Structures are given as C-alpha cells and as structure tokens.
Amino acid sequence: MLAQSLFTRRSRFNFSREALIFRAKNPRNSDMAPPILSLALPSETGRVLSIQSHTVQGYVGNKSAVFPLQLLGYDVDPINSVQFSNHTGYPTFKGQVLNGQQLWDIIEGLEANELLFYTHLLTGYIGSVSFLNTVLEVVSKLRTINPALTYVCDPVMGDEGKLYVPQDLVSVYREKVVPVASMLTPNQFEAELLTGSRIQTEEDGQKACNLLHEAGPSKVVITSISIDGNLFLIGSHQKEKGQPPKQFKIVIPRLPAYFTGTGDLMTALLLGWSNKYPDNLEKAAELAVSSLQAVLQRTLNDYQRSGHNPQSTSLEIRLIQSQDDIRSPQVLFKAEIYN
C-alpha cells in the first residue's frame, strides 16, 4: 500500500495507525485523492495546528504566527478564531467571530478525511469560556491521534494589570488548560493570574515558573517582566517531574514605541526554535528574542523614516520585510543561567 511504503522512510516522529490513513474520496470521480505529503513525507520540524485570531490587514494572531513558522520549516494549518478587518486598536473594525461549535465542525471535517495528525497545537487569544472549553476538547482529540502532541499555549488574558478577557476565563486557564499544556508563554500579569502570586523580583518570577511546572507544563517562558524599570524574560525547563528546572533570564531593551502582534510572534518563535532545540530552551529563547528584537527595530526604523511619530500610535510590525531575521537571526541577546 502506498501509505505503508511512504512511511517506511525515516522520520523523527512516531506516527499512530490513524496517521497512516490519509487518503480521501475525490468527489469528482471514484479515484482516490492524492496523499497528503506533509503526512507521507514529514519534515524534520512538524505540522502545527494554530488556533488564533486573524486580521485582513496587519499582523496579529495567526497573521503574526503562521508566516514565521513556515519560514522555520513547519507546515502550519491555521484556524481563525475571529476574522476581522483589522485589529481592535483601530477606531473601528468589522468581521466575524467563530464559536465553539463552528470550531468543532472544522475539527470533525479534518477528522473525517483523516487529516487530523499534528505534532504541535498552538493557541493564542481566546475570547469566551465556551470556545476555550472546545479548545480543550481539541487537545484531547489530537492526543488520541498523536499522544506525543506538543501543546504550546499563550494564555492571553491581559497586561500591565488590566484584564481584557472575561474573568471566568482565568479559572479555566488555571484549572484546565495549564495542566494539559506542554509549553506556557504568559506575560508577567498573566503569570500572576495563573499562580495567584505577585511577581515583584526575579526570584518571584522563578517561583512562579516552579508553580506552573507543578501544575503541568515542562517548559515555561514568562515573556516580559518589568521590575525597577528593567525588562527581561525568564525561562524555565523542567526536564523531569520532581526535579529542579533549569532557569535563565534574557535582558530585553525597551524601545520607544508600542507594537501589536509581538506576543503572538514571540510564542510562534519559541515553538519553532524550542522544537529544533528540545533540550536547550535557553538557546531557543535567545534565537526567538533576537528575531523579535530585529523585527521591532526594523519596524521602528521604517516608521521613523516615513515621518511617523512612533509614540503617537501602536505600530504594525514589518514581518515580511524581516524574514531573513526570522529564518537566520543574529543572536545578540544571550541567556544568563540562574544558579
């Protein structure tokens, strides 16, 4: 059988029996559809299902995450939790919001055609409890097909002390999502919400990572912590349950502007590089931070060159123009390992 012969090729992935069945009926004739080559000939990276928002114009959500992951060699299938004309920071926006049943309809369509094998699931902003509960069902479904699925969760809930999702989502993230996540990428405020503890020192950040490890994920990256005017990232990798994690920080420069889509881009880069360096989270974080800072610096320079005051509005990131910095970043920001 074609599928069996193709899957005798060497691969980093252990495919379940369900993943071997990937041919579907062609509605135009009685012949079989061609094989799904991303399953039959898997790359050295993987297949990502990314459930995030989508804007027609600008780079946030899936628009900020899919292209970088593709540049890093991943097959990415996006599901757009919303489709808006532009991000909500503009004076007005219009579009549609996907509900939980519609999300599940898409999953059932993929499953019916044996297309539901993924190595990674990536989720970002989710605006309702019902949709988040459906995402949890998706995690369970994907892991019945590939038990080794890596779930990378950006628990987007708020920033700088301000919650911008319904309060009910916090407990769902804390009690249901964190335990099934493989990697968690909260910001400082979100890490405080998830752990119920304030982060006022670096030691507090390390302790927050430990609390999140106890709840589930082996990898935690608090992507931005601001203390005494300093901005940095804290990462933590617990390779074995019950063992002390390896923890580090990366100091991040403050740029005189506010950018949209940076959290979505950062989480995608962390997924991409941590999968390439599964036992070296600090190296993955160095590459991710260096890529992100290069994108932001180019964005800032381009807005200034156009005559725009970068502090007057939020800035749309220059993602396409920065593809070399995403594919092959120059590592300018190094991790400092905690003792």
XYZ file of C-alpha atoms in Angstrom:
339
model
C 0.000 0.000 0.000
C 1.320 3.472 -0.890
C 0.899 4.865 2.613
C 2.820 1.990 4.165
C 5.722 2.292 1.724
C 5.965 6.040 2.234
C 6.008 5.675 5.984
C 8.954 3.287 5.902
C 11.101 6.403 5.383
C 12.996 7.522 8.458
C 11.326 10.241 10.471
C 11.716 11.884 13.841
C 8.038 11.272 14.516
C 6.270 8.105 15.615
C 3.015 8.094 13.683
C -0.016 6.300 15.031
C -2.059 3.926 12.923
C -4.643 6.653 12.321
C -1.995 8.889 10.769
C -1.230 6.258 8.146
C -4.712 6.578 6.674
C -4.677 9.871 4.869
C -6.368 9.351 1.527
C -9.865 10.630 0.899
C -12.545 10.091 -1.716
C -12.448 12.572 -4.595
C -15.987 13.914 -5.138
C -15.342 14.363 -8.867
C -14.722 10.716 -9.600
C -14.249 7.363 -7.979
C -10.477 7.696 -7.790
C -8.690 8.332 -4.557
C -7.345 11.783 -3.707
C -3.555 12.202 -3.728
C -1.670 11.568 -0.496
C -1.164 14.403 1.953
C 2.567 14.828 1.542
C 3.077 16.656 4.826
C 1.975 13.372 6.414
C 3.540 10.958 3.948
C 6.864 12.803 3.776
C 7.066 14.649 7.096
C 9.621 17.396 7.508
C 12.228 17.427 10.244
C 10.115 20.021 12.023
C 6.437 19.126 12.096
C 2.810 20.038 11.450
C 1.250 22.802 13.509
C -2.450 23.462 14.050
C -2.685 27.131 15.027
C -5.966 28.376 16.539
C -5.771 32.158 16.773
C -7.379 35.353 15.574
C -6.995 36.676 12.008
C -6.973 40.181 10.612
C -7.245 41.004 6.921
C -4.864 43.937 7.367
C -1.961 43.894 9.789
C -0.079 41.257 11.729
C -1.635 39.853 14.887
C -2.749 36.345 15.818
C -2.345 33.852 13.001
C -1.121 36.599 10.664
C 1.772 37.114 13.085
C 2.476 33.429 13.765
C 1.926 31.381 10.600
C 4.470 33.012 8.286
C 7.382 32.832 10.770
C 6.678 29.167 11.478
C 6.592 28.447 7.746
C 9.933 30.227 7.348
C 11.317 27.919 10.033
C 10.158 24.882 8.060
C 6.816 23.977 9.597
C 3.628 23.004 7.827
C 1.014 25.206 9.507
C -2.754 24.814 9.297
C -4.488 27.919 10.709
C -7.963 28.030 12.201
C -9.076 31.636 12.575
C -10.978 32.129 15.834
C -12.050 35.536 14.536
C -11.792 37.209 11.155
C -11.649 40.975 11.477
C -10.890 43.730 9.010
C -8.067 44.932 11.281
C -7.061 44.667 14.924
C -9.251 46.218 17.578
C -6.858 49.064 18.319
C -8.116 50.924 15.255
C -11.071 53.356 15.567
C -13.377 50.693 14.151
C -13.311 47.078 12.999
C -15.747 44.606 11.480
C -15.826 40.886 10.963
C -16.938 37.537 12.305
C -16.267 35.503 15.448
C -16.032 31.703 15.365
C -17.958 29.921 18.114
C -17.130 26.631 19.788
C -19.480 24.549 17.629
C -18.043 26.019 14.443
C -14.543 25.188 15.648
C -15.607 21.611 16.343
C -17.215 21.365 12.893
C -13.824 22.146 11.352
C -12.124 19.543 13.534
C -14.724 16.947 12.526
C -14.183 17.790 8.862
C -10.448 17.210 9.228
C -11.009 14.006 11.150
C -13.489 12.656 8.595
C -10.783 12.893 5.932
C -8.022 11.504 8.201
C -6.226 14.861 8.244
C -6.035 15.394 11.979
C -2.467 14.308 12.712
C -0.427 17.198 14.161
C 2.845 17.350 16.042
C 2.016 20.739 17.601
C -1.017 22.732 18.677
C -0.624 26.488 19.130
C -3.275 28.701 20.719
C -3.373 32.429 21.431
C -6.178 34.872 22.198
C -9.483 33.201 23.075
C -12.425 35.392 23.998
C -15.003 33.093 25.602
C -15.228 30.208 28.041
C -17.224 28.091 25.581
C -14.566 28.446 22.889
C -11.779 27.672 25.370
C -13.626 24.545 26.510
C -13.865 23.435 22.878
C -10.117 24.015 22.522
C -9.636 21.619 25.434
C -11.685 19.044 23.535
C -9.429 19.637 20.522
C -6.343 18.962 22.669
C -7.853 15.681 23.829
C -8.838 14.684 20.305
C -5.411 15.466 18.848
C -3.697 13.460 21.578
C -5.826 10.398 20.849
C -4.294 10.513 17.367
C -0.785 11.609 18.370
C -0.085 11.096 22.080
C 3.208 12.969 21.661
C 1.458 16.200 20.627
C 3.182 19.342 21.926
C 0.657 21.957 23.058
C 2.096 25.487 23.148
C -0.310 27.847 24.903
C -0.104 31.615 25.077
C -2.691 32.317 27.823
C -3.701 35.740 26.544
C -5.708 37.368 29.321
C -4.326 40.836 29.917
C -1.286 43.010 30.509
C 0.011 45.660 32.893
C -2.667 44.883 35.463
C -5.570 45.079 33.015
C -7.733 42.070 32.212
C -9.172 42.084 28.692
C -10.986 38.757 28.668
C -13.964 37.690 30.794
C -12.953 36.928 34.402
C -14.324 33.378 34.019
C -11.528 32.502 31.606
C -8.868 32.869 34.296
C -10.079 29.863 36.290
C -10.475 27.757 33.126
C -6.895 28.509 32.126
C -5.641 27.833 35.653
C -7.588 24.653 36.344
C -7.948 23.031 32.917
C -5.553 24.483 30.332
C -2.301 24.759 32.277
C -2.376 21.056 33.271
C -2.505 19.899 29.622
C -0.046 22.444 28.139
C 3.467 21.398 27.152
C 4.795 24.963 27.000
C 3.254 28.073 28.529
C 4.188 31.633 27.486
C 2.438 34.114 29.803
C 3.494 37.700 30.364
C 4.096 38.964 33.919
C 0.457 39.825 34.633
C -0.807 36.525 33.204
C 1.726 34.528 35.251
C 0.452 36.332 38.352
C -3.143 35.459 37.455
C -2.288 31.805 36.898
C -0.252 31.375 40.093
C -2.115 33.764 42.387
C 1.188 35.360 43.410
C 2.774 38.741 42.702
C 5.991 38.977 40.680
C 7.995 41.865 42.096
C 11.503 40.359 41.949
C 13.412 37.939 39.746
C 13.084 35.339 42.499
C 9.306 35.783 42.338
C 9.481 35.066 38.610
C 11.450 31.893 39.196
C 8.979 30.757 41.860
C 6.067 31.449 39.513
C 7.696 29.182 36.925
C 8.060 26.456 39.561
C 4.377 26.727 40.468
C 3.395 26.419 36.805
C 5.661 23.373 36.393
C 3.882 21.741 39.328
C 0.567 22.330 37.559
C 1.617 20.787 34.241
C 3.917 22.245 31.562
C 7.571 21.235 31.423
C 8.540 24.490 29.688
C 7.533 27.948 30.906
C 8.628 31.265 29.462
C 7.419 34.446 31.134
C 7.938 36.561 28.055
C 8.112 40.018 29.634
C 8.753 41.051 33.222
C 9.207 44.671 34.220
C 10.949 45.331 37.537
C 12.514 48.635 38.593
C 12.487 49.895 35.029
C 14.242 46.800 33.666
C 12.600 44.497 31.121
C 13.542 40.851 30.821
C 12.306 37.332 30.081
C 12.517 34.382 32.462
C 12.560 30.859 31.056
C 12.372 27.552 32.885
C 12.688 23.946 31.675
C 11.854 21.069 33.966
C 13.122 18.023 32.112
C 11.873 15.511 34.700
C 8.907 15.869 37.037
C 10.044 16.442 40.588
C 13.486 17.622 39.505
C 14.628 21.258 39.797
C 14.222 23.092 36.491
C 16.979 24.868 34.595
C 16.140 28.567 34.707
C 17.527 31.631 32.956
C 16.807 35.232 32.081
C 17.350 37.368 28.990
C 17.513 41.141 29.356
C 15.371 42.890 26.723
C 15.880 46.504 25.576
C 12.988 48.933 25.821
C 12.088 50.530 22.506
C 10.238 53.880 22.393
C 7.075 52.518 20.784
C 4.151 50.130 21.273
C 3.838 47.289 18.756
C 0.915 44.964 18.006
C 1.279 41.226 17.426
C 4.551 40.872 19.338
C 3.256 38.291 21.825
C 1.832 36.139 19.028
C 5.120 36.345 17.135
C 7.194 35.563 20.226
C 5.209 32.445 21.079
C 5.441 31.190 17.484
C 9.211 31.736 17.501
C 9.529 29.929 20.828
C 7.590 26.983 19.424
C 9.715 26.925 16.293
C 13.120 27.145 17.933
C 12.379 25.054 21.045
C 11.316 22.191 18.809
C 14.626 22.454 16.937
C 16.500 22.545 20.269
C 14.249 20.449 22.530
C 16.802 20.131 25.354
C 18.100 23.703 25.198
C 15.312 26.144 25.967
C 17.765 28.956 26.667
C 19.202 28.722 23.139
C 15.692 28.645 21.656
C 14.795 31.732 23.691
C 17.967 33.542 22.566
C 17.040 32.937 18.937
C 13.408 33.931 19.491
C 14.254 37.141 21.357
C 16.909 38.089 18.808
C 14.471 37.578 15.924
C 11.734 39.549 17.650
C 14.009 42.465 18.513
C 15.273 42.621 14.925
C 11.676 42.771 13.658
C 10.782 45.514 16.129
C 13.890 47.580 15.397
C 13.222 47.418 11.651
C 9.603 48.380 12.261
C 10.608 51.350 14.380
C 13.222 52.494 11.853
C 10.786 52.251 8.934
C 8.067 54.241 10.710
C 10.561 56.930 11.649
C 11.883 57.058 8.089
C 8.333 57.587 6.802
C 7.971 60.613 9.082
C 5.552 58.968 11.545
C 5.910 59.616 15.262
C 6.203 56.050 16.635
C 4.888 57.085 20.034
C 1.645 58.511 18.668
C 0.013 55.166 17.784
C 0.636 51.430 18.018
C 2.787 50.128 15.180
C 2.091 47.240 12.787
C 5.177 45.008 12.696
C 7.216 44.707 9.471
C 7.013 40.924 9.309
C 7.568 40.281 5.600
C 10.483 42.706 5.425
C 12.156 40.872 8.335
C 12.060 37.329 7.012
C 15.866 36.928 6.977
C 15.955 37.860 10.671
C 13.319 35.215 11.347
C 14.941 32.461 9.327
C 18.540 33.111 10.409
C 18.664 35.513 13.358
C 21.888 37.036 14.610
C 21.933 36.182 18.302
C 22.509 39.483 20.100
C 20.645 38.689 23.317
C 22.164 35.990 25.497
C 20.667 33.969 28.315
C 22.019 34.276 31.834
C 21.643 30.972 33.676
C 20.475 31.122 37.294
C 22.445 29.035 39.788
